[in-house]
N, CA, C and O atoms as a Tinker XYZ file with bonds, in Angstrom:
   472  protein
     1  N      8.881000  -25.170000   14.163000    73     2
     2  CA     9.729000  -24.904000   13.005000    64     1     3
     3  C     11.187000  -24.979000   13.447000    63     2     4     5
     4  O     11.576000  -24.294000   14.393000    81     3
     5  N     11.997000  -25.793000   12.785000    73     3     6
     6  CA    13.414000  -25.878000   13.135000    64     5     7
     7  C     14.110000  -24.533000   12.966000    63     6     8     9
     8  O     13.691000  -23.712000   12.152000    81     7
     9  N     15.168000  -24.309000   13.731000    73     7    10
    10  CA    15.885000  -23.028000   13.688000    64     9    11
    11  C     16.377000  -22.704000   12.287000    63    10    12    13
    12  O     16.328000  -21.548000   11.868000    81    11
    13  N     16.855000  -23.715000   11.550000    73    11    14
    14  CA    17.365000  -23.428000   10.214000    64    13    15
    15  C     16.237000  -22.968000    9.284000    63    14    16    17
    16  O     16.494000  -22.213000    8.347000    81    15
    17  N     15.005000  -23.401000    9.518000    73    15    18
    18  CA    13.880000  -22.923000    8.719000    64    17    19
    19  C     13.670000  -21.431000    8.911000    63    18    20    21
    20  O     13.421000  -20.706000    7.948000    81    19
    21  N     13.768000  -20.974000   10.143000    73    19    22
    22  CA    13.548000  -19.558000   10.436000    64    21    23
    23  C     14.613000  -18.679000    9.777000    63    22    24    25
    24  O     14.369000  -17.499000    9.524000    81    23
    25  N     15.764000  -19.232000    9.504000    73    23    26
    26  CA    16.844000  -18.459000    8.896000    64    25    27
    27  C     16.719000  -18.355000    7.373000    63    26    28    29
    28  O     17.342000  -17.490000    6.757000    81    27
    29  N     15.916000  -19.233000    6.767000    73    27    30
    30  CA    15.739000  -19.157000    5.315000    64    29    31
    31  C     14.869000  -17.955000    4.962000    63    30    32    33
    32  O     13.929000  -17.645000    5.695000    81    31
    33  N     15.161000  -17.276000    3.861000    73    31    34
    34  CA    14.350000  -16.127000    3.453000    64    33    35
    35  C     12.907000  -16.546000    3.166000    63    34    36    37
    36  O     12.635000  -17.686000    2.791000    81    35
    37  N     12.000000  -15.602000    3.351000    73    35    38
    38  CA    10.589000  -15.857000    3.091000    64    37    39
    39  C     10.235000  -15.360000    1.695000    63    38    40    41
    40  O     10.395000  -14.180000    1.382000    81    39
    41  N      9.761000  -16.262000    0.878000    73    39    42
    42  CA     9.377000  -15.959000   -0.497000    64    41    43
    43  C      7.859000  -15.992000   -0.593000    63    42    44    45
    44  O      7.224000  -16.979000   -0.223000    81    43
    45  N      7.293000  -14.921000   -1.084000    73    43    46
    46  CA     5.857000  -14.836000   -1.284000    64    45    47
    47  C      5.563000  -15.279000   -2.721000    63    46    48    49
    48  O      6.018000  -14.654000   -3.679000    81    47
    49  N      4.808000  -16.350000   -2.855000    73    47    50
    50  CA     4.460000  -16.876000   -4.173000    64    49    51
    51  C      2.993000  -16.551000   -4.445000    63    50    52    53
    52  O      2.113000  -16.849000   -3.638000    81    51
    53  N      2.755000  -15.943000   -5.585000    73    51    54
    54  CA     1.407000  -15.586000   -5.982000    64    53    55
    55  C      0.818000  -16.751000   -6.774000    63    54    56    57
    56  O      1.115000  -16.925000   -7.956000    81    55
    57  N     -0.006000  -17.530000   -6.119000    73    55    58
    58  CA    -0.725000  -18.658000   -6.711000    64    57    59
    59  C      0.203000  -19.697000   -7.329000    63    58    60    61
    60  O      1.348000  -19.396000   -7.664000    81    59
    61  N     -0.295000  -20.913000   -7.476000    73    59    62
    62  CA     0.534000  -21.952000   -8.093000    64    61    63
    63  C      0.098000  -22.296000   -9.497000    63    62    64    65
    64  O      0.718000  -21.868000  -10.470000    81    63
    65  N     -0.950000  -23.056000   -9.601000    73    63    66
    66  CA    -1.367000  -23.626000  -10.872000    64    65    67
    67  C     -1.506000  -25.126000  -10.704000    63    66    68    69
    68  O     -1.561000  -25.636000   -9.585000    81    67
    69  N     -1.560000  -25.816000  -11.804000    73    67    70
    70  CA    -1.771000  -27.259000  -11.758000    64    69    71
    71  C     -0.521000  -27.998000  -11.275000    63    70    72    73
    72  O      0.608000  -27.649000  -11.620000    81    71
    73  N     -0.761000  -29.015000  -10.478000    73    71    74
    74  CA     0.336000  -29.780000   -9.884000    64    73    75
    75  C      1.322000  -30.290000  -10.936000    63    74    76    77
    76  O      2.534000  -30.180000  -10.751000    81    75
    77  N      0.818000  -30.839000  -12.025000    73    75    78
    78  CA     1.703000  -31.439000  -13.033000    64    77    79
    79  C      2.638000  -30.424000  -13.663000    63    78    80    81
    80  O      3.677000  -30.798000  -14.207000    81    79
    81  N      2.288000  -29.143000  -13.598000    73    79    82
    82  CA     3.127000  -28.111000  -14.200000    64    81    83
    83  C      3.903000  -27.280000  -13.182000    63    82    84    85
    84  O      4.849000  -26.588000  -13.558000    81    83
    85  N      3.528000  -27.330000  -11.896000    73    83    86
    86  CA     4.143000  -26.433000  -10.913000    64    85    87
    87  C      4.826000  -27.113000   -9.740000    63    86    88    89
    88  O      5.612000  -26.478000   -9.038000    81    87
    89  N      4.548000  -28.375000   -9.512000    73    87    90
    90  CA     5.127000  -29.019000   -8.326000    64    89    91
    91  C      6.649000  -29.008000   -8.343000    63    90    92    93
    92  O      7.273000  -28.773000   -7.308000    81    91
    93  N      7.250000  -29.257000   -9.486000    73    91    94
    94  CA     8.706000  -29.282000   -9.540000    64    93    95
    95  C      9.301000  -27.922000   -9.169000    63    94    96    97
    96  O     10.403000  -27.852000   -8.624000    81    95
    97  N      8.571000  -26.845000   -9.465000    73    95    98
    98  CA     9.051000  -25.509000   -9.111000    64    97    99
    99  C      9.009000  -25.293000   -7.594000    63    98   100   101
   100  O      9.978000  -24.817000   -7.002000    81    99
   101  N      7.881000  -25.646000   -6.973000    73    99   102
   102  CA     7.804000  -25.524000   -5.520000    64   101   103
   103  C      8.831000  -26.417000   -4.844000    63   102   104   105
   104  O      9.462000  -26.018000   -3.865000    81   103
   105  N      8.993000  -27.606000   -5.358000    73   103   106
   106  CA     9.959000  -28.542000   -4.783000    64   105   107
   107  C     11.371000  -27.961000   -4.822000    63   106   108   109
   108  O     12.146000  -28.148000   -3.884000    81   107
   109  N     11.705000  -27.266000   -5.893000    73   107   110
   110  CA    13.057000  -26.721000   -6.008000    64   109   111
   111  C     13.273000  -25.483000   -5.148000    63   110   112   113
   112  O     14.366000  -25.294000   -4.614000    81   111
   113  N     12.260000  -24.637000   -5.000000    73   111   114
   114  CA    12.481000  -23.411000   -4.219000    64   113   115
   115  C     12.336000  -23.617000   -2.715000    63   114   116   117
   116  O     12.913000  -22.860000   -1.934000    81   115
   117  N     11.579000  -24.624000   -2.297000    73   115   118
   118  CA    11.366000  -24.776000   -0.851000    64   117   119
   119  C     12.611000  -25.275000   -0.124000    63   118   120   121
   120  O     12.642000  -25.278000    1.107000    81   119
   121  N     13.630000  -25.691000   -0.856000    73   119   122
   122  CA    14.876000  -26.095000   -0.204000    64   121   123
   123  C     15.697000  -24.880000    0.237000    63   122   124   125
   124  O     16.509000  -24.974000    1.157000    81   123
   125  N     15.481000  -23.747000   -0.421000    73   123   126
   126  CA    16.246000  -22.538000   -0.109000    64   125   127
   127  C     15.416000  -21.444000    0.559000    63   126   128   129
   128  O     15.966000  -20.541000    1.191000    81   127
   129  N     14.103000  -21.525000    0.420000    73   127   130
   130  CA    13.201000  -20.481000    0.914000    64   129   131
   131  C     12.053000  -21.091000    1.698000    63   130   132   133
   132  O     11.643000  -22.228000    1.461000    81   131
   133  N     11.551000  -20.312000    2.630000    73   131   134
   134  CA    10.246000  -20.609000    3.206000    64   133   135
   135  C      9.240000  -20.002000    2.227000    63   134   136   137
   136  O      9.415000  -18.867000    1.784000    81   135
   137  N      8.216000  -20.733000    1.896000    73   135   138
   138  CA     7.260000  -20.296000    0.881000    64   137   139
   139  C      5.914000  -19.991000    1.530000    63   138   140   141
   140  O      5.305000  -20.848000    2.170000    81   139
   141  N      5.470000  -18.765000    1.353000    73   139   142
   142  CA     4.126000  -18.358000    1.767000    64   141   143
   143  C      3.372000  -18.039000    0.479000    63   142   144   145
   144  O      3.820000  -17.222000   -0.326000    81   143
   145  N      2.233000  -18.685000    0.291000    73   143   146
   146  CA     1.504000  -18.529000   -0.954000    64   145   147
   147  C      0.228000  -17.720000   -0.738000    63   146   148   149
   148  O     -0.483000  -17.905000    0.250000    81   147
   149  N     -0.044000  -16.825000   -1.678000    73   147   150
   150  CA    -1.326000  -16.126000   -1.714000    64   149   151
   151  C     -2.137000  -16.795000   -2.810000    63   150   152   153
   152  O     -1.712000  -16.854000   -3.963000    81   151
   153  N     -3.315000  -17.299000   -2.440000    73   151   154
   154  CA    -4.105000  -18.074000   -3.387000    64   153   155
   155  C     -5.592000  -17.890000   -3.147000    63   154   156   157
   156  O     -6.008000  -17.370000   -2.111000    81   155
   157  N     -6.386000  -18.321000   -4.112000    73   155   158
   158  CA    -7.829000  -18.149000   -4.041000    64   157   159
   159  C     -8.576000  -19.354000   -3.491000    63   158   160   161
   160  O     -9.770000  -19.257000   -3.209000    81   159
   161  N     -7.902000  -20.488000   -3.332000    73   159   162
   162  CA    -8.518000  -21.702000   -2.792000    64   161   163
   163  C     -7.565000  -22.319000   -1.770000    63   162   164   165
   164  O     -6.359000  -22.073000   -1.791000    81   163
   165  N     -8.135000  -23.122000   -0.879000    73   163   166
   166  CA    -7.309000  -23.812000    0.109000    64   165   167
   167  C     -6.263000  -24.669000   -0.602000    63   166   168   169
   168  O     -6.578000  -25.338000   -1.586000    81   167
   169  N     -5.032000  -24.655000   -0.116000    73   167   170
   170  CA    -4.011000  -25.498000   -0.738000    64   169   171
   171  C     -4.306000  -26.973000   -0.494000    63   170   172   173
   172  O     -4.896000  -27.340000    0.522000    81   171
   173  N     -3.899000  -27.791000   -1.413000    73   171   174
   174  CA    -4.032000  -29.246000   -1.268000    64   173   175
   175  C     -2.637000  -29.846000   -1.419000    63   174   176   177
   176  O     -1.924000  -30.023000   -0.431000    81   175
   177  N     -2.253000  -30.155000   -2.639000    73   175   178
   178  CA    -0.952000  -30.777000   -2.889000    64   177   179
   179  C      0.195000  -29.855000   -2.503000    63   178   180   181
   180  O      1.302000  -30.323000   -2.236000    81   179
   181  N     -0.055000  -28.546000   -2.471000    73   179   182
   182  CA     0.996000  -27.573000   -2.154000    64   181   183
   183  C      1.448000  -27.621000   -0.695000    63   182   184   185
   184  O      2.540000  -27.156000   -0.369000    81   183
   185  N      0.618000  -28.178000    0.181000    73   183   186
   186  CA     0.884000  -28.138000    1.626000    64   185   187
   187  C      2.277000  -28.628000    2.018000    63   186   188   189
   188  O      2.875000  -28.091000    2.950000    81   187
   189  N      2.792000  -29.615000    1.339000    73   187   190
   190  CA     4.120000  -30.146000    1.672000    64   189   191
   191  C      5.236000  -29.133000    1.445000    63   190   192   193
   192  O      6.345000  -29.310000    1.949000    81   191
   193  N      4.954000  -28.083000    0.700000    73   191   194
   194  CA     5.985000  -27.122000    0.317000    64   193   195
   195  C      5.823000  -25.751000    0.988000    63   194   196   197
   196  O      6.695000  -24.893000    0.855000    81   195
   197  N      4.734000  -25.546000    1.693000    73   195   198
   198  CA     4.423000  -24.216000    2.215000    64   197   199
   199  C      4.755000  -24.068000    3.687000    63   198   200   201
   200  O      4.611000  -25.001000    4.477000    81   199
   201  N      5.207000  -22.862000    4.037000    73   199   202
   202  CA     5.328000  -22.523000    5.451000    64   201   203
   203  C      4.087000  -21.756000    5.890000    63   202   204   205
   204  O      3.854000  -21.576000    7.085000    81   203
   205  N      3.287000  -21.303000    4.918000    73   203   206
   206  CA     2.040000  -20.622000    5.215000    64   205   207
   207  C      1.318000  -20.225000    3.947000    63   206   208   209
   208  O      1.878000  -20.293000    2.852000    81   207
   209  N      0.078000  -19.811000    4.098000    73   207   210
   210  CA    -0.689000  -19.352000    2.952000    64   209   211
   211  C     -1.736000  -18.350000    3.416000    63   210   212   213
   212  O     -2.150000  -18.332000    4.575000    81   211
   213  N     -2.146000  -17.523000    2.471000    73   211   214
   214  CA    -3.189000  -16.540000    2.699000    64   213   215
   215  C     -4.216000  -16.700000    1.592000    63   214   216   217
   216  O     -3.870000  -16.726000    0.411000    81   215
   217  N     -5.475000  -16.806000    1.977000    73   215   218
   218  CA    -6.549000  -16.913000    0.998000    64   217   219
   219  C     -7.114000  -15.541000    0.694000    63   218   220   221
   220  O     -7.331000  -14.730000    1.595000    81   219
   221  N     -7.351000  -15.291000   -0.579000    73   219   222
   222  CA    -7.997000  -14.053000   -1.020000    64   221   223
   223  C     -9.152000  -14.428000   -1.938000    63   222   224   225
   224  O     -9.109000  -15.448000   -2.627000    81   223
   225  N    -10.178000  -13.594000   -1.937000    73   223   226
   226  CA   -11.310000  -13.874000   -2.812000    64   225   227
   227  C    -11.009000  -13.511000   -4.257000    63   226   228   229
   228  O    -11.509000  -14.158000   -5.177000    81   227
   229  N    -10.204000  -12.493000   -4.460000    73   227   230
   230  CA    -9.971000  -11.995000   -5.811000    64   229   231
   231  C     -8.468000  -11.825000   -6.049000    63   230   232   233
   232  O     -7.897000  -10.781000   -5.734000    81   231
   233  N     -7.839000  -12.855000   -6.603000    73   231   234
   234  CA    -6.381000  -12.817000   -6.769000    64   233   235
   235  C     -5.933000  -12.020000   -7.995000    63   234   236   237
   236  O     -4.734000  -11.903000   -8.249000    81   235
   237  N     -6.875000  -11.477000   -8.750000    73   235   238
   238  CA    -6.516000  -10.595000   -9.861000    64   237   239
   239  C     -6.646000   -9.122000   -9.471000    63   238   240   241
   240  O     -6.229000   -8.236000  -10.218000    81   239
   241  N     -7.218000   -8.871000   -8.314000    73   239   242
   242  CA    -7.447000   -7.505000   -7.859000    64   241   243
   243  C     -6.203000   -6.979000   -7.143000    63   242   244   245
   244  O     -5.810000   -7.502000   -6.100000    81   243
   245  N     -5.601000   -5.958000   -7.703000    73   243   246
   246  CA    -4.342000   -5.435000   -7.172000    64   245   247
   247  C     -4.467000   -4.972000   -5.720000    63   246   248   249
   248  O     -3.646000   -5.384000   -4.901000    81   247
   249  N     -5.449000   -4.137000   -5.352000    73   247   250
   250  CA    -5.531000   -3.721000   -3.941000    64   249   251
   251  C     -5.705000   -4.893000   -2.975000    63   250   252   253
   252  O     -5.148000   -4.874000   -1.877000    81   251
   253  N     -6.464000   -5.904000   -3.367000    73   251   254
   254  CA    -6.646000   -7.093000   -2.525000    64   253   255
   255  C     -5.325000   -7.819000   -2.327000    63   254   256   257
   256  O     -4.987000   -8.215000   -1.212000    81   255
   257  N     -4.580000   -7.993000   -3.413000    73   255   258
   258  CA    -3.308000   -8.704000   -3.338000    64   257   259
   259  C     -2.273000   -7.924000   -2.536000    63   258   260   261
   260  O     -1.527000   -8.507000   -1.749000    81   259
   261  N     -2.226000   -6.620000   -2.730000    73   259   262
   262  CA    -1.279000   -5.784000   -1.976000    64   261   263
   263  C     -1.619000   -5.832000   -0.492000    63   262   264   265
   264  O     -0.721000   -5.941000    0.342000    81   263
   265  N     -2.897000   -5.753000   -0.152000    73   263   266
   266  CA    -3.308000   -5.816000    1.255000    64   265   267
   267  C     -2.927000   -7.163000    1.876000    63   266   268   269
   268  O     -2.438000   -7.211000    3.005000    81   267
   269  N     -3.149000   -8.242000    1.148000    73   267   270
   270  CA    -2.788000   -9.570000    1.656000    64   269   271
   271  C     -1.281000   -9.679000    1.869000    63   270   272   273
   272  O     -0.829000  -10.208000    2.885000    81   271
   273  N     -0.516000   -9.184000    0.919000    73   271   274
   274  CA     0.951000   -9.239000    1.030000    64   273   275
   275  C      1.443000   -8.387000    2.193000    63   274   276   277
   276  O      2.343000   -8.796000    2.926000    81   275
   277  N      0.865000   -7.219000    2.363000    73   275   278
   278  CA     1.259000   -6.377000    3.504000    64   277   279
   279  C      0.936000   -7.051000    4.824000    63   278   280   281
   280  O      1.683000   -6.918000    5.793000    81   279
   281  N     -0.176000   -7.777000    4.866000    73   279   282
   282  CA    -0.515000   -8.516000    6.077000    64   281   283
   283  C      0.548000   -9.543000    6.430000    63   282   284   285
   284  O      0.932000   -9.680000    7.592000    81   283
   285  N      1.017000  -10.259000    5.426000    73   283   286
   286  CA     2.090000  -11.237000    5.650000    64   285   287
   287  C      3.361000  -10.510000    6.077000    63   286   288   289
   288  O      4.013000  -10.902000    7.045000    81   287
   289  N      3.706000   -9.458000    5.358000    73   287   290
   290  CA     4.933000   -8.696000    5.620000    64   289   291
   291  C      4.918000   -8.060000    7.012000    63   290   292   293
   292  O      5.968000   -7.919000    7.639000    81   291
   293  N      3.751000   -7.682000    7.490000    73   291   294
   294  CA     3.647000   -7.102000    8.835000    64   293   295
   295  C      3.900000   -8.142000    9.922000    63   294   296   297
   296  O      4.350000   -7.795000   11.014000    81   295
   297  N      3.617000   -9.412000    9.638000    73   295   298
   298  CA     3.870000  -10.483000   10.606000    64   297   299
   299  C      5.325000  -10.930000   10.579000    63   298   300   301
   300  O      5.925000  -11.188000   11.622000    81   299
   301  N      5.886000  -11.020000    9.379000    73   299   302
   302  CA     7.300000  -11.355000    9.228000    64   301   303
   303  C      7.777000  -10.851000    7.880000    63   302   304   305
   304  O      7.030000  -10.847000    6.902000    81   303
   305  N      9.007000  -10.435000    7.843000    73   303   306
   306  CA     9.547000   -9.781000    6.650000    64   305   307
   307  C      9.533000  -10.715000    5.439000    63   306   308   309
   308  O     10.026000  -11.842000    5.493000    81   307
   309  N      8.961000  -10.218000    4.358000    73   307   310
   310  CA     8.979000  -10.928000    3.083000    64   309   311
   311  C     10.246000  -10.502000    2.344000    63   310   312   313
   312  O     10.537000   -9.311000    2.233000    81   311
   313  N     10.996000  -11.481000    1.841000    73   311   314
   314  CA    12.268000  -11.196000    1.170000    64   313   315
   315  C     12.157000  -11.165000   -0.350000    63   314   316   317
   316  O     13.042000  -10.632000   -1.019000    81   315
   317  N     11.098000  -11.721000   -0.899000    73   315   318
   318  CA    10.947000  -11.729000   -2.339000    64   317   319
   319  C      9.542000  -12.116000   -2.749000    63   318   320   321
   320  O      8.788000  -12.697000   -1.969000    81   319
   321  N      9.201000  -11.785000   -3.983000    73   319   322
   322  CA     7.888000  -12.098000   -4.559000    64   321   323
   323  C      8.121000  -12.861000   -5.857000    63   322   324   325
   324  O      8.965000  -12.479000   -6.668000    81   323
   325  N      7.374000  -13.933000   -6.045000    73   323   326
   326  CA     7.506000  -14.763000   -7.227000    64   325   327
   327  C      6.126000  -15.082000   -7.773000    63   326   328   329
   328  O      5.200000  -15.390000   -7.022000    81   327
   329  N      6.001000  -15.005000   -9.084000    73   327   330
   330  CA     4.746000  -15.376000   -9.739000    64   329   331
   331  C      5.076000  -15.960000  -11.100000    63   330   332   333
   332  O      5.811000  -15.350000  -11.876000    81   331
   333  N      4.542000  -17.132000  -11.395000    73   331   334
   334  CA     4.733000  -17.719000  -12.715000    64   333   335
   335  C      3.397000  -17.867000  -13.440000    63   334   336   337
   336  O      3.309000  -18.549000  -14.461000    81   335
   337  N      2.364000  -17.226000  -12.905000    73   335   338
   338  CA     1.035000  -17.235000  -13.512000    64   337   339
   339  C      0.852000  -15.917000  -14.263000    63   338   340   341
   340  O      0.713000  -14.864000  -13.640000    81   339
   341  N      0.849000  -15.967000  -15.581000    73   339   342
   342  CA     0.833000  -14.738000  -16.376000    64   341   343
   343  C     -0.347000  -13.827000  -16.042000    63   342   344   345
   344  O     -0.209000  -12.604000  -16.065000    81   343
   345  N     -1.487000  -14.404000  -15.735000    73   343   346
   346  CA    -2.654000  -13.564000  -15.454000    64   345   347
   347  C     -2.518000  -12.789000  -14.149000    63   346   348   349
   348  O     -3.227000  -11.805000  -13.937000    81   347
   349  N     -1.625000  -13.218000  -13.285000    73   347   350
   350  CA    -1.441000  -12.541000  -11.999000    64   349   351
   351  C     -0.101000  -11.809000  -11.903000    63   350   352   353
   352  O      0.261000  -11.320000  -10.832000    81   351
   353  N      0.621000  -11.732000  -12.988000    73   351   354
   354  CA     1.953000  -11.121000  -12.969000    64   353   355
   355  C      1.883000   -9.622000  -12.701000    63   354   356   357
   356  O      2.792000   -9.063000  -12.087000    81   355
   357  N      0.819000   -8.965000  -13.152000    73   355   358
   358  CA     0.668000   -7.535000  -12.882000    64   357   359
   359  C      0.455000   -7.313000  -11.387000    63   358   360   361
   360  O      1.083000   -6.441000  -10.787000    81   359
   361  N     -0.428000   -8.099000  -10.794000    73   359   362
   362  CA    -0.657000   -7.985000   -9.348000    64   361   363
   363  C      0.628000   -8.267000   -8.580000    63   362   364   365
   364  O      0.920000   -7.588000   -7.596000    81   363
   365  N      1.400000   -9.261000   -9.016000    73   363   366
   366  CA     2.661000   -9.588000   -8.349000    64   365   367
   367  C      3.642000   -8.421000   -8.432000    63   366   368   369
   368  O      4.357000   -8.143000   -7.469000    81   367
   369  N      3.681000   -7.742000   -9.568000    73   367   370
   370  CA     4.573000   -6.582000   -9.712000    64   369   371
   371  C      4.164000   -5.469000   -8.747000    63   370   372   373
   372  O      5.018000   -4.815000   -8.149000    81   371
   373  N      2.864000   -5.259000   -8.598000    73   371   374
   374  CA     2.382000   -4.252000   -7.651000    64   373   375
   375  C      2.708000   -4.652000   -6.210000    63   374   376   377
   376  O      3.057000   -3.804000   -5.388000    81   375
   377  N      2.595000   -5.929000   -5.914000    73   375   378
   378  CA     2.934000   -6.426000   -4.575000    64   377   379
   379  C      4.404000   -6.159000   -4.275000    63   378   380   381
   380  O      4.736000   -5.626000   -3.216000    81   379
   381  N      5.277000   -6.524000   -5.197000    73   379   382
   382  CA     6.717000   -6.308000   -4.987000    64   381   383
   383  C      7.012000   -4.827000   -4.782000    63   382   384   385
   384  O      7.771000   -4.459000   -3.886000    81   383
   385  N      6.416000   -3.987000   -5.605000    73   383   386
   386  CA     6.636000   -2.539000   -5.482000    64   385   387
   387  C      6.133000   -2.022000   -4.135000    63   386   388   389
   388  O      6.809000   -1.225000   -3.483000    81   387
   389  N      4.955000   -2.472000   -3.718000    73   387   390
   390  CA     4.380000   -2.021000   -2.444000    64   389   391
   391  C      5.234000   -2.441000   -1.258000    63   390   392   393
   392  O      5.283000   -1.737000   -0.249000    81   391
   393  N      5.908000   -3.581000   -1.368000    73   391   394
   394  CA     6.758000   -4.063000   -0.275000    64   393   395
   395  C      8.193000   -3.564000   -0.392000    63   394   396   397
   396  O      9.031000   -3.879000    0.453000    81   395
   397  N      8.481000   -2.787000   -1.436000    73   395   398
   398  CA     9.836000   -2.267000   -1.625000    64   397   399
   399  C     10.823000   -3.334000   -2.055000    63   398   400   401
   400  O     12.011000   -3.242000   -1.748000    81   399
   401  N     10.339000   -4.350000   -2.768000    73   399   402
   402  CA    11.189000   -5.455000   -3.208000    64   401   403
   403  C     11.452000   -5.367000   -4.706000    63   402   404   405
   404  O     10.686000   -4.735000   -5.433000    81   403
   405  N     12.521000   -5.992000   -5.171000    73   403   406
   406  CA    12.798000   -5.988000   -6.609000    64   405   407
   407  C     11.662000   -6.654000   -7.385000    63   406   408   409
   408  O     11.032000   -7.602000   -6.915000    81   407
   409  N     11.424000   -6.137000   -8.568000    73   407   410
   410  CA    10.394000   -6.705000   -9.430000    64   409   411
   411  C     10.252000   -5.851000  -10.668000    63   410   412   413
   412  O     10.837000   -4.773000  -10.772000    81   411
   413  N      9.480000   -6.339000  -11.586000    73   411   414
   414  CA     9.240000   -5.578000  -12.805000    64   413   415
   415  C      8.370000   -4.362000  -12.541000    63   414   416   417
   416  O      7.540000   -4.359000  -11.632000    81   415
   417  N      8.572000   -3.338000  -13.345000    73   415   418
   418  CA     7.735000   -2.150000  -13.249000    64   417   419
   419  C      6.317000   -2.527000  -13.664000    63   418   420   421
   420  O      6.128000   -3.041000  -14.767000    81   419
   421  N      5.310000   -2.289000  -12.814000    73   419   422
   422  CA     3.940000   -2.681000  -13.156000    64   421   423
   423  C      3.447000   -2.120000  -14.489000    63   422   424   425
   424  O      2.775000   -2.829000  -15.237000    81   423
   425  N      3.765000   -0.869000  -14.801000    73   423   426
   426  CA     3.319000   -0.292000  -16.074000    64   425   427
   427  C      3.968000   -0.991000  -17.269000    63   426   428   429
   428  O      3.317000   -1.210000  -18.290000    81   427
   429  N      5.232000   -1.335000  -17.142000    73   427   430
   430  CA     5.926000   -2.041000  -18.223000    64   429   431
   431  C      5.330000   -3.437000  -18.418000    63   430   432   433
   432  O      5.195000   -3.907000  -19.547000    81   431
   433  N      4.983000   -4.081000  -17.334000    73   431   434
   434  CA     4.402000   -5.422000  -17.438000    64   433   435
   435  C      3.028000   -5.358000  -18.104000    63   434   436   437
   436  O      2.690000   -6.220000  -18.915000    81   435
   437  N      2.242000   -4.347000  -17.767000    73   435   438
   438  CA     0.943000   -4.170000  -18.435000    64   437   439
   439  C      1.151000   -4.000000  -19.931000    63   438   440   441
   440  O      0.430000   -4.593000  -20.733000    81   439
   441  N      2.133000   -3.194000  -20.306000    73   439   442
   442  CA     2.394000   -2.985000  -21.736000    64   441   443
   443  C      2.857000   -4.271000  -22.422000    63   442   444   445
   444  O      2.482000   -4.524000  -23.567000    81   443
   445  N      3.643000   -5.063000  -21.760000    73   443   446
   446  CA     4.110000   -6.321000  -22.343000    64   445   447
   447  C      2.958000   -7.318000  -22.516000    63   446   448   449
   448  O      2.944000   -8.089000  -23.475000    81   447
   449  N      2.020000   -7.304000  -21.614000    73   447   450
   450  CA     0.880000   -8.240000  -21.711000    64   449   451
   451  C     -0.159000   -7.790000  -22.720000    63   450   452   453
   452  O     -0.939000   -8.611000  -23.201000    81   451
   453  N     -0.191000   -6.506000  -23.052000    73   451   454
   454  CA    -1.187000   -5.965000  -23.985000    64   453   455
   455  C     -0.557000   -5.908000  -25.372000    63   454   456   457
   456  O      0.333000   -5.094000  -25.618000    81   455
   457  N     -1.008000   -6.758000  -26.266000    73   455   458
   458  CA    -0.400000   -6.860000  -27.590000    64   457   459
   459  C     -0.495000   -5.541000  -28.360000    63   458   460   461
   460  O      0.416000   -5.208000  -29.118000    81   459
   461  N     -1.567000   -4.796000  -28.181000    73   459   462
   462  CA    -1.706000   -3.514000  -28.856000    64   461   463
   463  C     -0.655000   -2.511000  -28.346000    63   462   464   465
   464  O     -0.016000   -1.814000  -29.135000    81   463
   465  N     -0.487000   -2.451000  -27.008000    73   463   466
   466  CA     0.504000   -1.529000  -26.435000    64   465   467
   467  C      1.935000   -1.954000  -26.744000    63   466   468   469
   468  O      2.827000   -1.114000  -26.861000    81   467
   469  N      2.149000   -3.258000  -26.874000    73   467   470
   470  CA     3.484000   -3.749000  -27.199000    64   469   471
   471  C      3.874000   -3.309000  -28.585000    63   470   472
   472  O      4.970000   -3.625000  -29.047000    81   471
């Protein structure tokens, strides 16, 4: 890894999605950040944009996601958490909170996603 890569902040991305809808996002953020992705399947097209990845069996399970994120954070400091997958946004909020990083309040995000509570 070139020295300038090590100096870029590490961004933890919670899953991607389909290439046609997400590649432009990874392409834009990987110029400023090293991207480590937590995902449920081996990366394919994402490989060109990642500095690393962690596989989890259950990416909707908050304790699983928090444990995976802490594992990454214990190896090297995570500077931010990003998620653009609505179904995993609650888990991402819990991850950010567990790592002491900025993010939405998990309870508020649950209320926003639940039309009855909203």
